[in-house]
Coordinates of N, CA and C and ligand atoms in Angstrom, one line a residue:
M655 N 42.9 56.2 2.6 CA 41.5 56.7 3.0 C 41.6 58.2 3.2
E656 N 40.6 58.9 2.6 CA 40.6 60.3 2.7 C 39.6 60.8 3.8
H657 N 38.5 60.1 3.9 CA 37.4 60.6 4.7 C 36.8 59.5 5.6
L658 N 37.0 59.7 6.9 CA 36.4 58.7 7.9 C 35.2 59.4 8.5
A659 N 34.1 58.7 8.6 CA 32.9 59.2 9.3 C 32.6 58.3 10.5
V660 N 32.1 58.9 11.6 CA 31.8 58.0 12.8 C 30.5 58.4 13.4
I661 N 29.7 57.3 13.6 CA 28.4 57.5 14.4 C 28.8 57.2 15.8
M662 N 29.0 58.3 16.6 CA 29.6 58.1 17.9 C 28.5 57.7 18.9
D663 N 28.2 56.4 19.0 CA 27.1 55.9 19.8 C 27.6 55.2 21.0
G664 N 26.8 55.2 22.1 CA 27.0 54.4 23.3 C 27.4 55.3 24.5
N665 N 27.4 56.6 24.4 CA 27.8 57.4 25.5 C 26.8 57.2 26.7
G666 N 25.6 57.0 26.4 CA 24.6 56.8 27.5 C 24.8 55.5 28.2
R667 N 25.0 54.5 27.5 CA 25.3 53.1 28.1 C 26.6 53.1 28.9
W668 N 27.6 53.8 28.3 CA 28.9 53.9 29.0 C 28.7 54.5 30.4
A669 N 27.9 55.6 30.5 CA 27.6 56.2 31.8 C 26.8 55.4 32.7
E670 N 25.7 54.8 32.1 CA 24.8 53.9 32.9 C 25.6 52.8 33.6
K671 N 26.5 52.2 32.8 CA 27.3 51.1 33.4 C 28.1 51.5 34.6
R672 N 28.4 52.8 34.7 CA 29.2 53.3 35.8 C 28.3 54.1 36.8
H673 N 27.0 53.9 36.7 CA 26.0 54.6 37.5 C 26.3 56.1 37.6
L674 N 26.6 56.6 36.4 CA 26.8 58.1 36.3 C 25.7 58.7 35.4
P675 N 25.4 60.0 35.6 CA 24.4 60.6 34.7 C 24.8 60.5 33.2
R676 N 23.9 60.4 32.3 CA 24.2 60.3 30.9 C 25.1 61.3 30.4
L677 N 25.0 62.5 30.9 CA 25.8 63.6 30.5 C 27.3 63.4 30.7
M678 N 27.6 62.6 31.7 CA 29.0 62.3 31.9 C 29.5 61.4 30.8
G679 N 28.6 60.6 30.3 CA 29.0 59.8 29.1 C 29.3 60.7 27.9
H680 N 28.5 61.7 27.7 CA 28.7 62.6 26.6 C 30.0 63.4 26.8
R681 N 30.3 63.7 28.0 CA 31.6 64.4 28.2 C 32.8 63.5 27.9
A682 N 32.7 62.2 28.3 CA 33.7 61.2 28.0 C 33.8 61.0 26.5
G683 N 32.6 61.2 25.8 CA 32.5 61.1 24.4 C 33.3 62.2 23.7
A684 N 33.2 63.4 24.2 CA 34.0 64.5 23.7 C 35.5 64.3 23.8
E685 N 35.9 63.6 24.8 CA 37.3 63.3 25.0 C 37.7 62.2 23.9
A686 N 36.8 61.3 23.7 CA 37.1 60.3 22.7 C 37.2 60.9 21.3
L687 N 36.5 61.9 21.1 CA 36.5 62.6 19.8 C 37.9 63.3 19.6
D688 N 38.4 63.9 20.7 CA 39.7 64.5 20.6 C 40.8 63.5 20.3
R689 N 40.7 62.3 20.9 CA 41.7 61.2 20.6 C 41.6 60.8 19.2
C690 N 40.3 60.6 18.7 CA 40.1 60.1 17.4 C 40.7 61.1 16.3
L691 N 40.5 62.4 16.6 CA 41.1 63.4 15.7 C 42.6 63.2 15.5
H692 N 43.3 62.9 16.6 CA 44.7 62.7 16.5 C 45.0 61.4 15.8
F693 N 44.3 60.3 16.0 CA 44.5 59.1 15.3 C 44.4 59.3 13.8
C694 N 43.3 60.1 13.4 CA 43.1 60.4 12.0 C 44.2 61.1 11.4
K695 N 44.6 62.2 12.1 CA 45.7 63.0 11.5 C 47.0 62.2 11.3
A696 N 47.3 61.4 12.3 CA 48.5 60.5 12.3 C 48.4 59.5 11.2
A697 N 47.2 59.1 10.8 CA 47.0 58.0 9.8 C 46.9 58.7 8.4
G698 N 47.0 60.0 8.3 CA 47.0 60.6 7.0 C 45.6 60.9 6.4
I699 N 44.6 60.7 7.3 CA 43.2 61.0 6.8 C 43.0 62.5 6.8
R700 N 42.2 63.0 5.9 CA 42.1 64.4 5.8 C 40.7 65.0 6.2
Y701 N 39.7 64.1 6.3 CA 38.4 64.5 6.8 C 37.9 63.6 7.8
L702 N 37.4 64.1 8.9 CA 36.7 63.3 9.9 C 35.3 63.9 10.1
T703 N 34.3 63.1 9.8 CA 32.9 63.6 10.1 C 32.3 62.8 11.3
V704 N 31.8 63.5 12.2 CA 31.2 62.8 13.4 C 29.8 63.2 13.6
Y705 N 29.0 62.2 13.9 CA 27.5 62.4 14.1 C 27.4 62.7 15.6
A706 N 27.1 64.0 15.9 CA 27.0 64.5 17.3 C 25.6 64.6 17.8
F707 N 24.6 64.9 16.9 CA 23.3 65.1 17.3 C 22.4 65.0 16.1
S708 N 21.4 64.1 16.2 CA 20.5 63.9 15.0 C 19.3 64.8 15.1
T709 N 18.6 64.9 13.9 CA 17.3 65.6 13.9 C 16.3 64.9 14.9
E710 N 16.5 63.6 15.1 CA 15.6 62.9 16.0 C 16.0 63.0 17.5
N711 N 17.3 63.4 17.8 CA 17.7 63.5 19.1 C 17.0 64.6 19.9
W712 N 16.3 65.5 19.3 CA 15.5 66.5 20.0 C 14.4 65.9 20.8
K713 N 14.1 64.6 20.5 CA 13.1 63.9 21.3 C 13.5 63.6 22.7
R714 N 14.8 63.7 23.0 CA 15.3 63.3 24.3 C 14.9 64.3 25.4
S715 N 15.1 64.0 26.6 CA 14.7 64.9 27.7 C 15.3 66.3 27.5
A716 N 14.7 67.3 28.0 CA 15.2 68.7 27.9 C 16.5 68.8 28.6
E717 N 16.7 68.0 29.7 CA 17.9 68.0 30.4 C 19.1 67.5 29.6
E718 N 18.9 66.4 28.9 CA 19.9 65.8 28.1 C 20.2 66.7 26.9
V719 N 19.2 67.2 26.2 CA 19.4 68.1 25.0 C 20.1 69.4 25.5
G720 N 19.7 70.0 26.6 CA 20.3 71.2 27.0 C 21.8 70.9 27.4
G721 N 22.0 69.8 28.0 CA 23.4 69.4 28.4 C 24.3 69.2 27.2
L722 N 23.7 68.6 26.2 CA 24.5 68.4 24.9 C 24.8 69.7 24.2
M723 N 23.9 70.6 24.2 CA 24.1 71.9 23.5 C 25.1 72.7 24.3
K724 N 25.1 72.6 25.6 CA 26.0 73.3 26.5 C 27.4 72.7 26.3
L725 N 27.5 71.4 26.2 CA 28.8 70.7 26.0 C 29.4 71.2 24.7
L726 N 28.6 71.3 23.7 CA 29.1 71.7 22.4 C 29.6 73.1 22.4
S727 N 28.9 74.0 23.1 CA 29.3 75.4 23.2 C 30.6 75.4 24.0
T728 N 30.8 74.7 25.0 CA 32.0 74.6 25.8 C 33.1 74.1 24.9
Y729 N 32.8 73.0 24.1 CA 33.8 72.5 23.3 C 34.4 73.5 22.3
I730 N 33.5 74.3 21.7 CA 33.9 75.3 20.8 C 34.8 76.3 21.5
H731 N 34.5 76.8 22.7 CA 35.3 77.7 23.4 C 36.7 77.2 23.8
T732 N 36.6 76.0 24.4 CA 37.9 75.5 24.9 C 38.8 74.9 23.9
K733 N 38.3 74.6 22.7 CA 39.2 73.9 21.7 C 39.7 74.9 20.6
E734 N 39.2 76.1 20.6 CA 39.5 77.0 19.6 C 41.1 77.1 19.3
K735 N 41.8 77.4 20.3 CA 43.3 77.5 20.1 C 43.9 76.2 19.6
E736 N 43.5 75.1 20.2 CA 44.0 73.8 19.8 C 43.7 73.5 18.3
L737 N 42.5 73.8 17.9 CA 42.1 73.5 16.5 C 43.0 74.4 15.6
I738 N 43.1 75.6 15.9 CA 43.9 76.5 15.0 C 45.4 76.0 15.0
A739 N 45.9 75.7 16.2 CA 47.4 75.3 16.3 C 47.6 74.1 15.5
N740 N 46.6 73.2 15.5 CA 46.8 71.9 14.8 C 46.3 71.9 13.3
G741 N 46.0 73.0 12.8 CA 45.5 73.1 11.4 C 44.2 72.4 11.2
I742 N 43.3 72.4 12.1 CA 42.0 71.7 12.0 C 40.9 72.7 11.7
R743 N 40.3 72.5 10.5 CA 39.2 73.3 10.1 C 37.9 72.7 10.7
F744 N 37.1 73.5 11.3 CA 35.9 73.1 12.0 C 34.7 73.4 11.1
R745 N 33.8 72.5 10.9 CA 32.7 72.7 10.0 C 31.4 72.0 10.7
V746 N 30.3 72.6 10.5 CA 29.1 72.0 10.9 C 28.1 71.7 9.8
I747 N 27.5 70.5 9.8 CA 26.5 70.2 8.8 C 25.2 69.9 9.6
G748 N 24.1 70.2 9.0 CA 22.8 70.0 9.7 C 21.9 71.2 9.6
R749 N 20.8 71.1 10.3 CA 19.7 72.1 10.2 C 20.0 73.2 11.3
R750 N 20.8 74.2 10.9 CA 21.3 75.2 11.8 C 20.2 76.0 12.5
T751 N 19.0 76.1 11.7 CA 18.0 77.0 12.3 C 17.4 76.4 13.5
D752 N 17.7 75.1 13.8 CA 17.2 74.5 15.1 C 18.0 75.0 16.3
L753 N 19.2 75.5 16.0 CA 20.1 75.8 17.1 C 19.8 77.2 17.6
S754 N 20.2 77.5 18.8 CA 20.0 78.8 19.4 C 20.9 79.8 18.6
E755 N 20.4 81.1 18.6 CA 21.2 82.1 17.9 C 22.6 82.2 18.4
K756 N 22.7 82.0 19.7 CA 24.1 82.2 20.4 C 25.0 81.1 19.8
L757 N 24.5 79.8 19.8 CA 25.3 78.7 19.4 C 25.6 78.9 17.9
R758 N 24.7 79.3 17.1 CA 24.9 79.5 15.7 C 26.0 80.5 15.5
G759 N 26.0 81.6 16.3 CA 27.1 82.6 16.2 C 28.4 82.0 16.6
E760 N 28.5 81.2 17.6 CA 29.7 80.6 18.0 C 30.3 79.6 17.0
I761 N 29.4 78.9 16.4 CA 29.8 78.0 15.3 C 30.4 78.7 14.1
A762 N 29.6 79.8 13.7 CA 30.1 80.5 12.5 C 31.4 81.2 12.8
A763 N 31.6 81.7 14.0 CA 32.9 82.3 14.3 C 34.0 81.3 14.3
L764 N 33.8 80.1 14.8 CA 34.9 79.1 14.8 C 35.2 78.6 13.4
E765 N 34.1 78.5 12.6 CA 34.3 78.1 11.2 C 35.2 79.1 10.5
E766 N 34.9 80.3 10.7 CA 35.7 81.4 10.1 C 37.2 81.4 10.6
K767 N 37.3 81.3 11.9 CA 38.7 81.3 12.4 C 39.6 80.2 12.0
T768 N 38.9 79.0 11.7 CA 39.7 77.8 11.4 C 39.7 77.5 9.9
K769 N 39.2 78.4 9.1 CA 39.0 78.1 7.7 C 40.2 77.7 6.9
D770 N 41.4 78.0 7.4 CA 42.6 77.7 6.6 C 43.2 76.3 7.0
G771 N 42.6 75.6 7.9 CA 43.1 74.3 8.4 C 43.2 73.3 7.2
A772 N 44.2 72.5 7.2 CA 44.3 71.5 6.1 C 43.6 70.2 6.4
F773 N 43.3 70.0 7.7 CA 42.5 68.8 8.1 C 41.1 69.3 8.4
T774 N 40.0 68.6 8.0 CA 38.7 69.1 8.3 C 37.9 68.2 9.3
L775 N 37.4 68.8 10.3 CA 36.5 68.1 11.3 C 35.1 68.6 11.0
V776 N 34.3 67.7 10.5 CA 32.9 68.0 10.2 C 32.0 67.5 11.4
V777 N 31.3 68.4 12.0 CA 30.4 67.9 13.1 C 28.9 68.0 12.6
A778 N 28.3 66.8 12.6 CA 26.9 66.7 12.1 C 26.0 67.0 13.3
L779 N 25.3 68.2 13.3 CA 24.6 68.7 14.4 C 23.2 69.1 14.0
S780 N 22.2 68.5 14.7 CA 20.8 68.6 14.3 C 20.8 68.2 12.8
Y781 N 21.5 67.1 12.6 CA 21.6 66.6 11.2 C 20.7 65.3 11.0
G782 N 20.1 65.3 9.8 CA 19.4 64.1 9.4 C 19.6 64.1 7.9
G783 N 19.9 62.9 7.4 CA 20.2 62.7 6.0 C 19.0 63.1 5.1
R784 N 17.8 62.7 5.6 CA 16.6 63.1 4.8 C 16.3 64.6 4.9
D785 N 16.5 65.2 6.0 CA 16.4 66.6 6.1 C 17.3 67.3 5.2
E786 N 18.6 66.9 5.2 CA 19.6 67.5 4.3 C 19.1 67.4 2.8
I787 N 18.6 66.3 2.4 CA 18.2 66.1 1.0 C 17.0 67.0 0.7
V788 N 16.1 67.1 1.6 CA 14.9 67.9 1.4 C 15.3 69.4 1.3
R789 N 16.2 69.8 2.2 CA 16.7 71.2 2.2 C 17.4 71.5 0.9
A790 N 18.2 70.5 0.4 CA 18.9 70.7 -0.8 C 18.0 70.9 -2.0
A791 N 16.9 70.0 -2.0 CA 15.9 70.1 -3.1 C 15.3 71.5 -3.1
A792 N 14.9 72.0 -1.9 CA 14.3 73.3 -1.8 C 15.2 74.4 -2.3
K793 N 16.5 74.3 -1.9 CA 17.5 75.3 -2.3 C 17.6 75.3 -3.8
W794 N 17.7 74.1 -4.4 CA 17.8 73.9 -5.8 C 16.6 74.6 -6.5
A795 N 15.4 74.3 -6.0 CA 14.2 74.8 -6.6 C 14.2 76.3 -6.6
R796 N 14.7 76.9 -5.5 CA 14.7 78.3 -5.3 C 15.8 79.0 -6.1
D797 N 17.0 78.4 -6.2 CA 18.1 79.1 -6.7 C 18.5 78.7 -8.1
A798 N 18.2 77.5 -8.6 CA 18.7 77.0 -9.8 C 17.7 76.4 -10.8
A799 N 16.6 76.0 -10.3 CA 15.6 75.3 -11.2 C 15.3 76.2 -12.4
A800 N 15.1 77.5 -12.2 CA 14.7 78.4 -13.3 C 15.8 78.5 -14.4
D801 N 17.0 78.1 -14.1 CA 18.1 78.2 -15.1 C 17.8 77.2 -16.3
G802 N 17.1 76.2 -16.0 CA 16.8 75.2 -17.0 C 17.8 74.2 -17.3
A803 N 19.0 74.2 -16.5 CA 20.0 73.2 -16.7 C 19.5 71.9 -16.2
P804 N 19.9 70.7 -16.8 CA 19.4 69.4 -16.3 C 19.9 69.2 -14.9
L805 N 19.1 68.6 -14.1 CA 19.5 68.3 -12.8 C 20.2 66.9 -12.8
T806 N 21.5 66.9 -12.5 CA 22.3 65.7 -12.5 C 22.6 65.4 -11.0
E807 N 23.2 64.2 -10.8 CA 23.6 63.9 -9.4 C 24.7 64.9 -8.9
A808 N 25.6 65.3 -9.8 CA 26.7 66.2 -9.4 C 26.1 67.6 -9.1
E809 N 25.1 68.0 -9.9 CA 24.5 69.3 -9.7 C 23.7 69.3 -8.4
F810 N 23.0 68.2 -8.1 CA 22.2 68.2 -6.9 C 23.1 68.2 -5.7
A811 N 24.2 67.5 -5.8 CA 25.1 67.4 -4.6 C 25.7 68.8 -4.2
R812 N 25.7 69.7 -5.1 CA 26.2 71.1 -4.8 C 25.3 71.8 -3.8
F813 N 24.1 71.3 -3.6 CA 23.1 71.9 -2.7 C 23.1 71.3 -1.4
L814 N 23.8 70.2 -1.2 CA 23.9 69.5 0.1 C 24.8 70.3 1.0
D815 N 24.7 70.0 2.3 CA 25.6 70.7 3.3 C 27.0 70.3 3.0
T816 N 27.2 69.2 2.4 CA 28.6 68.6 2.2 C 29.1 69.0 0.8
A817 N 28.6 70.0 0.2 CA 28.9 70.3 -1.2 C 30.4 70.2 -1.6
D818 N 31.3 70.7 -0.7 CA 32.7 70.7 -1.1 C 33.5 69.6 -0.3
I819 N 32.8 68.6 0.2 CA 33.4 67.6 1.0 C 33.3 66.3 0.3
P820 N 34.4 65.5 0.2 CA 34.3 64.2 -0.5 C 33.4 63.2 0.2
D821 N 32.9 62.3 -0.5 CA 32.1 61.2 0.2 C 32.9 60.5 1.2
P822 N 32.3 60.0 2.3 CA 33.1 59.2 3.2 C 33.6 57.8 2.6
D823 N 34.8 57.4 3.0 CA 35.2 56.1 2.5 C 34.8 55.0 3.5
L824 N 34.8 55.3 4.8 CA 34.5 54.4 5.8 C 33.6 55.0 6.8
I825 N 32.5 54.3 7.2 CA 31.7 54.8 8.3 C 31.7 53.8 9.5
I826 N 32.2 54.3 10.6 CA 32.3 53.4 11.8 C 31.1 53.7 12.7
R827 N 30.4 52.7 13.2 CA 29.4 52.9 14.2 C 29.8 52.1 15.5
T828 N 29.9 52.8 16.6 CA 30.3 52.1 17.8 C 29.0 51.7 18.5
S829 N 29.2 50.9 19.6 CA 28.2 50.4 20.6 C 27.3 49.3 20.1
G830 N 27.6 48.7 19.0 CA 26.9 47.5 18.6 C 25.7 47.6 17.7
E831 N 25.2 48.9 17.6 CA 24.0 49.1 16.8 C 24.4 49.0 15.3
Q832 N 23.5 48.4 14.5 CA 23.9 48.3 13.1 C 22.8 48.9 12.2
R833 N 22.8 50.3 12.2 CA 21.9 51.0 11.4 C 22.5 52.4 11.1
T834 N 21.9 53.1 10.2 CA 22.5 54.4 9.8 C 21.9 55.5 10.7
S835 N 20.7 55.3 11.3 CA 20.0 56.4 12.0 C 20.1 57.7 11.3
N836 N 19.9 57.7 10.0 CA 19.7 58.9 9.2 C 21.0 59.7 9.0
F837 N 22.1 59.0 9.0 CA 23.4 59.6 8.8 C 23.9 59.6 7.4
L838 N 24.2 60.7 6.8 CA 24.9 60.8 5.5 C 24.2 59.8 4.4
L839 N 22.9 59.9 4.3 CA 22.2 59.0 3.4 C 22.7 59.1 2.0
W840 N 22.8 60.3 1.5 CA 23.2 60.5 0.1 C 24.7 60.1 -0.1
Q841 N 25.5 60.6 0.8 CA 27.0 60.5 0.7 C 27.5 59.1 0.9
S842 N 26.7 58.2 1.6 CA 27.2 56.9 1.9 C 27.0 55.8 0.9
A843 N 26.5 56.3 -0.3 CA 26.1 55.3 -1.4 C 27.2 54.2 -1.5
Y844 N 28.5 54.5 -1.5 CA 29.5 53.5 -1.7 C 30.5 53.5 -0.5
A845 N 30.1 53.9 0.6 CA 31.0 53.9 1.8 C 31.0 52.5 2.3
E846 N 32.1 52.1 2.9 CA 32.2 50.8 3.6 C 31.7 51.1 5.1
Y847 N 31.1 50.1 5.7 CA 30.6 50.2 7.1 C 31.4 49.3 8.0
Y848 N 31.7 49.8 9.2 CA 32.4 49.0 10.2 C 31.6 49.1 11.5
F849 N 31.2 48.0 12.1 CA 30.5 48.1 13.3 C 31.3 47.5 14.5
T850 N 31.4 48.1 15.6 CA 32.1 47.6 16.7 C 31.3 47.7 18.0
E851 N 31.5 46.7 18.9 CA 30.7 46.7 20.2 C 31.3 47.8 21.1
T852 N 32.5 48.2 20.9 CA 33.1 49.2 21.7 C 32.2 50.4 21.9
L853 N 32.0 50.9 23.1 CA 31.2 52.1 23.3 C 32.0 53.3 23.0
W854 N 31.4 54.4 22.4 CA 32.2 55.5 21.9 C 33.3 56.0 22.9
P855 N 32.9 56.2 24.2 CA 33.9 56.8 25.1 C 35.1 55.9 25.3
D856 N 35.0 54.6 25.0 CA 36.1 53.6 25.1 C 36.9 53.5 23.8
F857 N 36.5 54.2 22.8 CA 37.2 54.1 21.5 C 38.6 54.6 21.6
D858 N 39.6 53.7 21.4 CA 41.0 54.0 21.6 C 41.8 53.6 20.4
Q859 N 43.1 53.8 20.5 CA 44.0 53.5 19.3 C 43.8 52.1 18.8
A860 N 43.6 51.1 19.7 CA 43.5 49.7 19.3 C 42.2 49.6 18.5
A861 N 41.1 50.2 18.9 CA 39.8 50.1 18.2 C 39.9 50.8 16.9
F862 N 40.6 51.9 16.8 CA 40.8 52.6 15.6 C 41.6 51.8 14.6
D863 N 42.7 51.2 15.1 CA 43.5 50.4 14.2 C 42.8 49.2 13.6
K864 N 41.9 48.6 14.5 CA 41.2 47.4 14.0 C 40.2 47.8 12.9
A865 N 39.6 49.0 13.1 CA 38.6 49.5 12.0 C 39.4 49.7 10.7
L866 N 40.5 50.3 10.8 CA 41.3 50.6 9.6 C 41.8 49.4 8.9
A867 N 42.2 48.4 9.8 CA 42.7 47.1 9.2 C 41.5 46.4 8.5
A868 N 40.3 46.5 9.0 CA 39.2 45.9 8.4 C 38.9 46.6 7.0
Y869 N 39.0 47.9 7.0 CA 38.8 48.7 5.8 C 39.8 48.3 4.8
A870 N 41.1 48.1 5.2 CA 42.1 47.8 4.2 C 41.9 46.5 3.5
G871 N 41.1 45.6 4.2 CA 40.8 44.3 3.6 C 39.6 44.3 2.7
R872 N 38.9 45.4 2.6 CA 37.7 45.4 1.8 C 38.0 45.7 0.3
E873 N 37.2 45.1 -0.5 CA 37.4 45.4 -2.0 C 36.3 46.3 -2.4
R874 N 36.7 47.5 -2.8 CA 35.7 48.5 -3.2 C 35.5 48.4 -4.7
R875 N 34.4 47.8 -5.1 CA 34.2 47.7 -6.6 C 33.4 48.8 -7.2
M876 N 32.6 49.5 -6.4 CA 31.8 50.6 -6.8 C 30.9 50.2 -8.0
G877 N 30.5 49.0 -7.9 CA 29.6 48.5 -9.0 C 30.3 47.9 -10.2
G878 N 31.6 48.0 -10.2 CA 32.4 47.5 -11.3 C 32.6 46.0 -11.2
R879 N 33.3 45.4 -12.1 CA 33.5 43.9 -12.0 C 34.8 43.6 -11.4
L880 N 34.9 42.3 -10.9 CA 36.1 41.9 -10.3 C 37.1 41.7 -11.3
K881 N 38.4 42.0 -11.0 CA 39.5 41.9 -12.0 C 39.8 40.5 -12.2
Ligands
IPE488 C1 25.4 58.9 21.3 O1 25.3 58.3 22.5 C2 25.5 60.4 21.4 C3 24.2 61.0 21.0 C4 23.2 60.5 20.4 C5 24.0 62.4 21.3 P1 23.9 57.9 23.1 O2 23.4 59.0 24.0 O3 22.9 57.6 22.0 O4 24.2 56.6 23.9 P2 23.3 55.3 24.1 O5 23.0 54.8 22.7 O6 22.1 55.7 24.9 O7 24.2 54.4 24.9
IPE489 C1 22.6 58.2 16.3 O1 22.5 57.6 17.6 C2 22.9 59.7 16.5 C3 24.2 60.0 17.1 C4 25.2 59.2 17.4 C5 24.4 61.4 17.3 P1 21.2 57.4 18.3 O2 21.5 56.7 19.6 O3 20.4 58.6 18.4 O4 20.4 56.4 17.3 P2 19.3 55.3 17.6 O5 18.1 56.0 18.3 O6 19.9 54.2 18.4 O7 18.9 54.8 16.2
MG490 MG1 22.5 55.8 21.0

């Protein structure tokens, strides 16, 4: 497997179960992400994409949204050295214009500093699959439509935020929900899905191994016929 994607869900429920503020769940979720990064590297995976904040998550309380944005900014500052030392390239996909100018600057700086990493961590932030497709269509219309070249799937994909990133092989969603919630709509065309009841902050090596074992048992036919 080259690319694992994760819908990191269940932080709020994890906190509520412990009578803690939701933000504590998000903090524990950031620790789970660190663990997962290491599991992926050890398993020989080269890309990890995580759904951190959707275009719909802006509907949450100002307190939660503000806390999540602050957590992200803290993550960027505290992890910089570790990411560089471990050869991890940091990338963000999503509608950046929604983010504060300060956060956008921090993201761009970290992307630049980590650009030589052999492992790629893609963080989907203010990300929505529909939004990404619409932005790609607008970019194509602006920059390429006049060329007159036929619009193919491969050509269109060049305008997505994920232009140079392979499609995910496996998408894990934690916390028992079984829906995409607008994650990687284009890129997931032939991804395998794996759902687990485990809440994201509890996601550990055993949960990771179980997901990978399930994936290993899948037969990916990509529309072809059985041998
Ligand atoms: C996922 O956890 C993280 C984000 C959406 C930011 P949730 O906050 O959705 O946790 P639950 O679903 O309420 O438990
Ligand atoms: C999806 O989780 C988004 C992220 C994990 C960042 P949500 O908790 O926002 O999704 P719904 O509302 O349950 O579909
Ligand atoms: Mg949720």
